[in-house]
Amino acid sequence: MRVIRSIGLLGLVIGLYADQTPYSFEQLKGRKNVVSLVVIGSGPAGCTAAIQASRLGLDVVMCDGPQPGGQLVETGEVENWPGIVRARGAEIMDAQRKQVENHGVTIIAETVKTLDCAAWPYRIQTEEGTQLSALSILVATGSAPRRLGVPGEQQFWGMGVSACALCDGRFFKDKTVAVIGGGDSAIEELLQLTPYANNLHLCVRSSAMRASQVMQDKLADVEHLTIHYNKAVQDIVGDENGVSGLLLRDAQTNQTEKLAVDGVFLAIGHEPRTALVQNIVELTPQGYIKTIGQSQATSMPGLFAAGDVTKGMYRQAGVAAGEGQKAAEDACLFLQHIGLTPPVIKALRSGKRAIEGLQFYSK
Ligand code: NDP
């Protein structure tokens, strides 16, 4: 309640200030499932924001999304989460989820289908049919590993094709695998495969890697590694047992050749999950949600963004969590500014009708 209390007196009477703005609380009359902050996504950014917003006195609903816990759940050992020497990503996210629940946040195991910010309060509809009226929103939908879009990729996904060496590397003990990509992620993936695979290929589509020199230097110690430059994947081939090879096209000669492999690990970058906000907020030229200055605010007032959906670098859970923390504070300030105050929230939470017909979300 720290921040709220500081300007709480400003808006003690609902509507006194807010009725003169686009954020009139009169508009909430008759609405059901009104929520002060809806957090979309349950990775480190979403969970941290939900915890912090709840601590600041807001009622919060967190929508899980298609991958509860986010990408960290698919990560093996994590050694750079503050305060934890070493733990599996899934364990860290389990603990965060419990913390979210302990703070009274309502978690709904649903995926947001549409977001309508044409008028305030913003309307959210989930694929499962739940409708929410959000006074503010945090988009923490993360990013997804980019796909090649070649024949065989989808067919053999999980049968030799993967985007997570930490999760799936152990299935390739004494096998031959190829990593696709030339960035830092590709080298990281490759290094994670060295305890398992006995034959490694790195397929780079251009004549040089994009990876930092410090990462490229690490390849010098990798045994049984062949680096293929100018090689683009044209096809992933296999049979009912899974992947058996790659068809590679040489970018210079246009010749194709087959490379026999048992597994293919994609590390060709990530795509931010911005489908929900494509036409609502300003995006960067790379397609990430643009945040304003040092805040987590976006070009849409009351809509905030945090974590991997906001940038293409610093893809670290700790950074996402920090942004989530900031976003919660930003959302809290926004709500204070439009007149949502502790007495109002309290009244709404306790079921008193602060505004005729207004109902806050309940499970
Ligand atoms: P990058 O965008 O840096 O690299 C993507 C790589 O994939 C490039 O080599 C690119 O080739 C290649 N690529 C893209 N599309 C295709 C395709 N269709 N077929 C074949 N190859 C393709 O992404 P990363 O995920 O590697 O890194 C993202 C950010 O995260 C970077 O800032 C990186 O530094 C950081 N990071 C840092 C790490 C660390 O420091 N330990 C670890 C992991 C990431 P091309 O160059 O030809 O476009």
XYZ file of C-alpha atoms and ligand atoms in Angstrom:
411
model
C 0.000 0.000 0.000
C 3.048 2.213 0.094
C 2.461 4.051 -3.159
C -1.312 4.106 -2.939
C -1.271 5.697 0.499
C 0.933 8.521 -0.718
C -1.720 9.975 -2.967
C -4.735 8.036 -1.743
C -6.564 11.082 -0.372
C -6.665 12.576 -3.828
C -9.388 10.323 -5.025
C -11.250 9.317 -1.876
C -14.565 9.987 -3.499
C -15.003 7.918 -6.607
C -15.772 9.997 -9.623
C -14.849 13.348 -8.148
C -11.757 13.322 -10.274
C -12.312 10.327 -12.487
C -15.708 11.365 -13.853
C -14.067 14.187 -15.752
C -11.688 11.841 -17.568
C -12.063 8.946 -19.990
C -11.735 6.841 -16.864
C -15.107 7.601 -15.337
C -16.023 5.022 -12.746
C -19.643 5.578 -13.793
C -18.780 3.405 -16.784
C -18.306 0.481 -14.465
C -21.929 0.410 -13.451
C -23.601 -2.854 -14.195
C -20.379 -4.577 -15.120
C -19.318 -7.919 -13.765
C -15.818 -9.287 -13.289
C -14.173 -5.897 -12.897
C -10.482 -6.292 -12.029
C -7.964 -3.610 -11.064
C -5.077 -5.387 -12.777
C -5.243 -8.320 -15.165
C -1.865 -9.964 -15.703
C -1.639 -11.896 -18.953
C 1.043 -14.552 -18.674
C 2.451 -16.489 -15.727
C 6.207 -16.554 -16.298
C 8.672 -14.696 -14.042
C 7.439 -11.282 -15.265
C 3.755 -12.066 -14.736
C 4.208 -13.780 -11.370
C 6.439 -11.052 -9.953
C 4.031 -8.356 -11.115
C 1.066 -10.180 -9.591
C 2.845 -10.536 -6.242
C 3.942 -6.916 -6.158
C 0.586 -5.517 -7.287
C -1.167 -7.524 -4.626
C 1.267 -6.226 -2.012
C 0.429 -2.711 -3.195
C -3.194 -3.392 -2.384
C -4.618 -4.144 -5.815
C -6.952 -6.986 -6.652
C -5.249 -9.008 -9.359
C -6.269 -11.736 -11.773
C -3.467 -13.634 -13.512
C -4.307 -15.548 -16.690
C -2.026 -18.542 -17.043
C -1.837 -18.703 -20.814
C -0.886 -21.726 -22.893
C 2.362 -22.377 -21.014
C 1.858 -21.898 -17.260
C 5.116 -20.727 -15.725
C 6.500 -19.613 -19.101
C 9.686 -20.732 -20.782
C 11.586 -21.214 -17.525
C 9.537 -24.355 -16.940
C 11.333 -25.913 -19.923
C 14.747 -24.895 -18.660
C 16.932 -27.433 -16.888
C 19.217 -26.253 -14.118
C 19.116 -22.556 -13.288
C 22.115 -21.139 -11.467
C 21.534 -17.395 -11.762
C 18.201 -16.930 -9.982
C 19.039 -14.730 -6.997
C 19.066 -16.554 -3.688
C 18.946 -20.030 -5.212
C 22.266 -21.767 -5.776
C 20.858 -24.229 -8.272
C 17.342 -25.407 -9.069
C 15.328 -26.638 -11.989
C 13.376 -23.942 -13.812
C 10.119 -25.753 -13.093
C 10.891 -25.766 -9.342
C 11.512 -22.023 -9.361
C 8.231 -21.381 -11.146
C 6.335 -23.734 -8.801
C 7.614 -21.715 -5.852
C 6.656 -18.439 -7.549
C 3.190 -19.705 -8.265
C 2.690 -20.625 -4.604
C 3.864 -17.153 -3.662
C 1.348 -15.644 -6.104
C -1.445 -17.718 -4.559
C -0.363 -16.806 -1.029
C -0.765 -13.152 -1.918
C -4.418 -13.687 -2.751
C -4.084 -13.347 -6.512
C -6.787 -15.104 -8.492
C -5.114 -17.387 -11.026
C -7.255 -18.550 -13.897
C -6.029 -21.425 -16.027
C -7.228 -19.769 -19.184
C -5.724 -18.162 -22.269
C -6.673 -14.655 -23.328
C -8.214 -14.682 -26.791
C -9.008 -11.022 -27.386
C -8.196 -7.677 -25.865
C -10.375 -4.654 -26.585
C -8.859 -1.340 -25.544
C -11.111 0.895 -27.649
C -12.786 2.123 -24.468
C -11.976 1.954 -20.778
C -12.395 -0.306 -18.865
C -10.594 -2.618 -21.216
C -12.350 -5.818 -22.159
C -10.707 -9.195 -22.049
C -12.188 -12.389 -23.382
C -10.555 -15.766 -22.804
C -10.661 -18.762 -25.111
C -12.608 -20.536 -22.389
C -15.310 -17.844 -22.430
C -14.521 -15.750 -19.343
C -15.007 -12.001 -19.793
C -13.177 -9.498 -17.636
C -13.319 -5.710 -17.403
C -9.788 -4.575 -16.638
C -8.940 -1.209 -15.123
C -5.328 -1.894 -16.094
C -3.498 -4.685 -17.883
C -0.022 -6.156 -17.852
C 1.040 -8.057 -20.956
C 3.699 -10.586 -19.947
C 3.209 -13.096 -22.722
C 6.909 -13.723 -23.349
C 8.348 -15.037 -26.557
C 8.400 -18.311 -28.412
C 11.307 -20.033 -30.132
C 11.287 -19.211 -33.840
C 10.483 -22.055 -36.207
C 12.143 -22.797 -39.552
C 8.891 -23.439 -41.384
C 10.366 -26.252 -43.481
C 8.831 -29.634 -44.343
C 9.289 -32.204 -41.578
C 9.677 -29.653 -38.785
C 6.165 -29.989 -37.455
C 5.914 -33.691 -38.275
C 9.021 -34.559 -36.249
C 8.553 -32.001 -33.465
C 9.247 -33.935 -30.254
C 10.512 -36.884 -32.349
C 13.998 -35.502 -32.910
C 13.208 -31.839 -33.483
C 13.457 -29.589 -30.426
C 14.198 -26.025 -29.410
C 15.450 -26.909 -25.932
C 18.737 -28.757 -25.497
C 18.445 -28.559 -21.730
C 15.099 -30.324 -21.810
C 15.793 -32.871 -24.522
C 19.577 -33.241 -24.795
C 19.654 -36.348 -22.619
C 17.638 -38.245 -25.222
C 20.589 -37.996 -27.617
C 23.240 -39.903 -25.698
C 25.920 -41.089 -28.162
C 23.901 -39.785 -31.113
C 24.536 -37.314 -33.906
C 22.767 -33.992 -33.621
C 22.671 -30.722 -35.519
C 22.116 -27.283 -34.033
C 20.638 -24.721 -36.411
C 21.584 -21.058 -35.974
C 24.617 -18.848 -35.567
C 23.752 -16.679 -32.565
C 24.629 -16.946 -28.876
C 21.643 -19.217 -28.307
C 22.881 -21.686 -30.893
C 26.257 -21.941 -29.190
C 24.609 -22.252 -25.801
C 22.412 -25.061 -27.119
C 25.413 -26.783 -28.645
C 27.410 -26.605 -25.412
C 24.468 -28.079 -23.538
C 24.495 -31.035 -25.907
C 28.178 -31.894 -25.466
C 27.674 -34.188 -22.435
C 25.340 -36.335 -24.512
C 25.882 -36.300 -28.276
C 29.044 -37.859 -29.669
C 28.851 -36.081 -33.007
C 27.803 -32.447 -33.365
C 27.014 -30.240 -36.352
C 26.382 -26.515 -36.298
C 24.516 -25.284 -39.390
C 24.865 -21.550 -39.992
C 22.852 -20.156 -42.870
C 25.240 -17.305 -43.681
C 29.006 -16.989 -44.051
C 29.546 -15.793 -40.471
C 28.063 -16.307 -37.049
C 26.189 -13.588 -35.257
C 27.301 -14.925 -31.874
C 29.617 -12.885 -29.668
C 33.319 -13.693 -29.920
C 33.433 -14.894 -26.329
C 30.787 -17.512 -27.153
C 32.426 -18.485 -30.452
C 35.707 -19.033 -28.591
C 34.013 -21.697 -26.490
C 33.564 -23.832 -29.582
C 37.324 -24.375 -29.836
C 37.178 -26.957 -27.038
C 34.222 -28.894 -28.421
C 35.221 -32.271 -29.815
C 33.604 -33.940 -32.819
C 32.102 -30.660 -34.006
C 31.661 -29.714 -37.660
C 30.592 -26.175 -38.480
C 28.765 -25.762 -41.780
C 28.580 -22.204 -43.118
C 26.179 -21.007 -45.821
C 23.920 -23.963 -45.193
C 20.181 -23.454 -44.962
C 17.855 -26.232 -43.886
C 15.532 -27.138 -46.715
C 13.916 -30.248 -45.279
C 13.924 -32.363 -42.136
C 13.571 -36.015 -43.047
C 12.815 -39.140 -41.086
C 10.478 -42.057 -40.597
C 8.207 -43.498 -37.933
C 11.177 -43.661 -35.521
C 11.876 -39.963 -35.818
C 14.443 -37.750 -37.524
C 17.084 -39.383 -39.720
C 18.598 -36.394 -41.486
C 18.589 -32.900 -42.879
C 18.523 -31.684 -46.424
C 20.845 -28.679 -46.554
C 21.023 -26.147 -49.357
C 24.277 -24.295 -49.956
C 23.539 -20.577 -50.199
C 26.432 -20.007 -52.622
C 26.189 -22.984 -54.994
C 22.497 -23.760 -54.484
C 23.464 -27.443 -54.274
C 21.687 -29.643 -51.765
C 23.216 -32.354 -49.633
C 21.927 -34.760 -47.019
C 23.338 -34.739 -43.509
C 22.539 -37.805 -41.419
C 21.467 -36.767 -37.906
C 19.315 -38.213 -35.128
C 18.263 -34.872 -33.713
C 17.837 -31.245 -34.716
C 17.941 -28.382 -32.238
C 16.622 -25.043 -33.431
C 18.226 -21.892 -32.048
C 17.265 -19.300 -34.613
C 15.980 -16.600 -32.321
C 12.665 -15.909 -30.670
C 9.398 -14.305 -31.731
C 7.640 -12.103 -29.188
C 4.098 -13.192 -28.431
C 2.367 -9.975 -29.424
C -0.615 -11.249 -31.398
C -3.017 -9.913 -28.737
C -1.741 -6.344 -28.936
C -0.694 -6.057 -32.599
C -3.101 -3.215 -33.325
C -3.255 -1.781 -29.830
C 0.264 -0.748 -28.841
C 3.307 0.529 -30.638
C 5.872 -2.154 -31.421
C 9.604 -1.855 -32.054
C 10.877 -2.480 -35.609
C 11.740 -6.014 -34.426
C 8.140 -6.561 -33.311
C 8.557 -6.274 -29.531
C 6.279 -4.103 -27.400
C 7.766 -0.642 -27.043
C 7.978 0.595 -23.471
C 8.239 4.257 -22.593
C 11.451 5.557 -21.047
C 12.489 3.609 -17.989
C 8.927 2.578 -17.215
C 6.961 -0.458 -18.359
C 4.200 1.754 -19.777
C 3.260 1.313 -23.428
C 1.630 3.636 -25.956
C -1.796 2.554 -24.601
C -2.521 4.215 -21.233
C -3.157 1.650 -18.530
C -1.604 -1.171 -20.534
C 1.855 -2.228 -19.398
C 4.329 -4.795 -20.677
C 7.157 -6.736 -19.052
C 9.580 -9.546 -19.794
C 10.615 -11.127 -23.081
C 7.697 -9.604 -24.970
C 9.328 -6.183 -24.594
C 12.760 -6.757 -26.086
C 14.966 -9.104 -28.035
C 17.898 -9.118 -25.665
C 18.500 -9.741 -21.938
C 16.361 -12.853 -22.220
C 16.922 -13.696 -18.578
C 14.325 -14.620 -15.985
C 15.776 -12.135 -13.497
C 15.333 -9.274 -15.943
C 11.747 -10.338 -16.653
C 11.015 -10.472 -12.928
C 12.496 -6.995 -12.428
C 10.352 -5.610 -15.211
C 7.313 -7.301 -13.685
C 8.043 -5.564 -10.404
C 8.312 -2.212 -12.154
C 5.156 -2.819 -14.170
C 3.164 -3.485 -10.992
C 4.284 -0.161 -9.547
C 3.500 1.621 -12.811
C 0.018 0.082 -12.926
C -0.563 1.074 -9.332
C 0.387 4.689 -10.046
C -1.877 4.744 -13.094
C -4.827 3.474 -11.058
C -4.218 6.027 -8.331
C -4.083 8.698 -10.960
C -7.500 7.791 -12.318
C -9.007 7.707 -8.837
C -8.882 4.117 -7.639
C -8.068 4.368 -3.978
C -7.586 1.966 -1.061
C -11.064 2.609 0.432
C -12.653 1.873 -2.916
C -10.700 -1.324 -3.387
C -11.484 -2.359 0.166
C -15.163 -1.742 -0.315
C -15.216 -3.637 -3.542
C -13.272 -6.524 -2.086
C -15.503 -6.787 0.937
C -18.531 -7.019 -1.310
C -19.974 -3.606 -0.423
C -21.418 -1.900 -3.412
C -19.232 1.150 -3.731
C -20.865 1.707 -7.079
C -24.322 0.404 -7.745
C -24.130 -2.825 -9.700
C -20.350 -3.051 -9.707
C -18.918 -6.460 -9.044
C -15.292 -7.286 -8.702
C -14.038 -10.569 -9.992
C -14.389 -13.587 -7.812
C -13.521 -17.190 -8.492
P 20.043 -14.021 -32.680
O 19.011 -13.206 -33.357
O 21.237 -13.364 -32.097
O 20.608 -15.115 -33.716
C 19.735 -15.859 -34.490
C 20.573 -16.760 -35.397
O 19.674 -17.616 -36.078
C 21.368 -16.000 -36.449
O 22.574 -16.674 -36.693
C 20.454 -16.075 -37.668
O 21.152 -16.054 -38.881
C 19.886 -17.453 -37.478
N 18.611 -17.644 -38.156
C 17.493 -16.885 -38.079
N 16.519 -17.414 -38.847
C 17.056 -18.518 -39.413
C 16.550 -19.494 -40.298
N 15.300 -19.445 -40.763
N 17.375 -20.500 -40.688
C 18.638 -20.574 -40.215
N 19.180 -19.698 -39.366
C 18.388 -18.671 -38.969
O 19.220 -14.879 -31.613
P 19.723 -15.610 -30.270
O 18.528 -16.315 -29.757
O 20.920 -16.388 -30.525
O 20.098 -14.405 -29.280
C 19.114 -13.406 -28.925
C 19.715 -12.445 -27.926
O 19.965 -13.098 -26.683
C 21.063 -11.886 -28.390
O 21.166 -10.556 -27.985
C 22.076 -12.734 -27.652
O 23.296 -12.074 -27.458
C 21.339 -12.994 -26.340
N 21.795 -14.265 -25.755
C 22.903 -14.226 -24.963
C 23.426 -15.383 -24.445
C 24.649 -15.328 -23.616
O 25.253 -14.295 -23.526
N 25.049 -16.409 -22.990
C 22.795 -16.692 -24.666
C 21.640 -16.620 -25.545
C 21.196 -15.434 -26.061
P 21.570 -14.653 -39.571
O 22.709 -14.126 -38.753
O 21.948 -15.086 -40.952
O 20.354 -13.779 -39.540
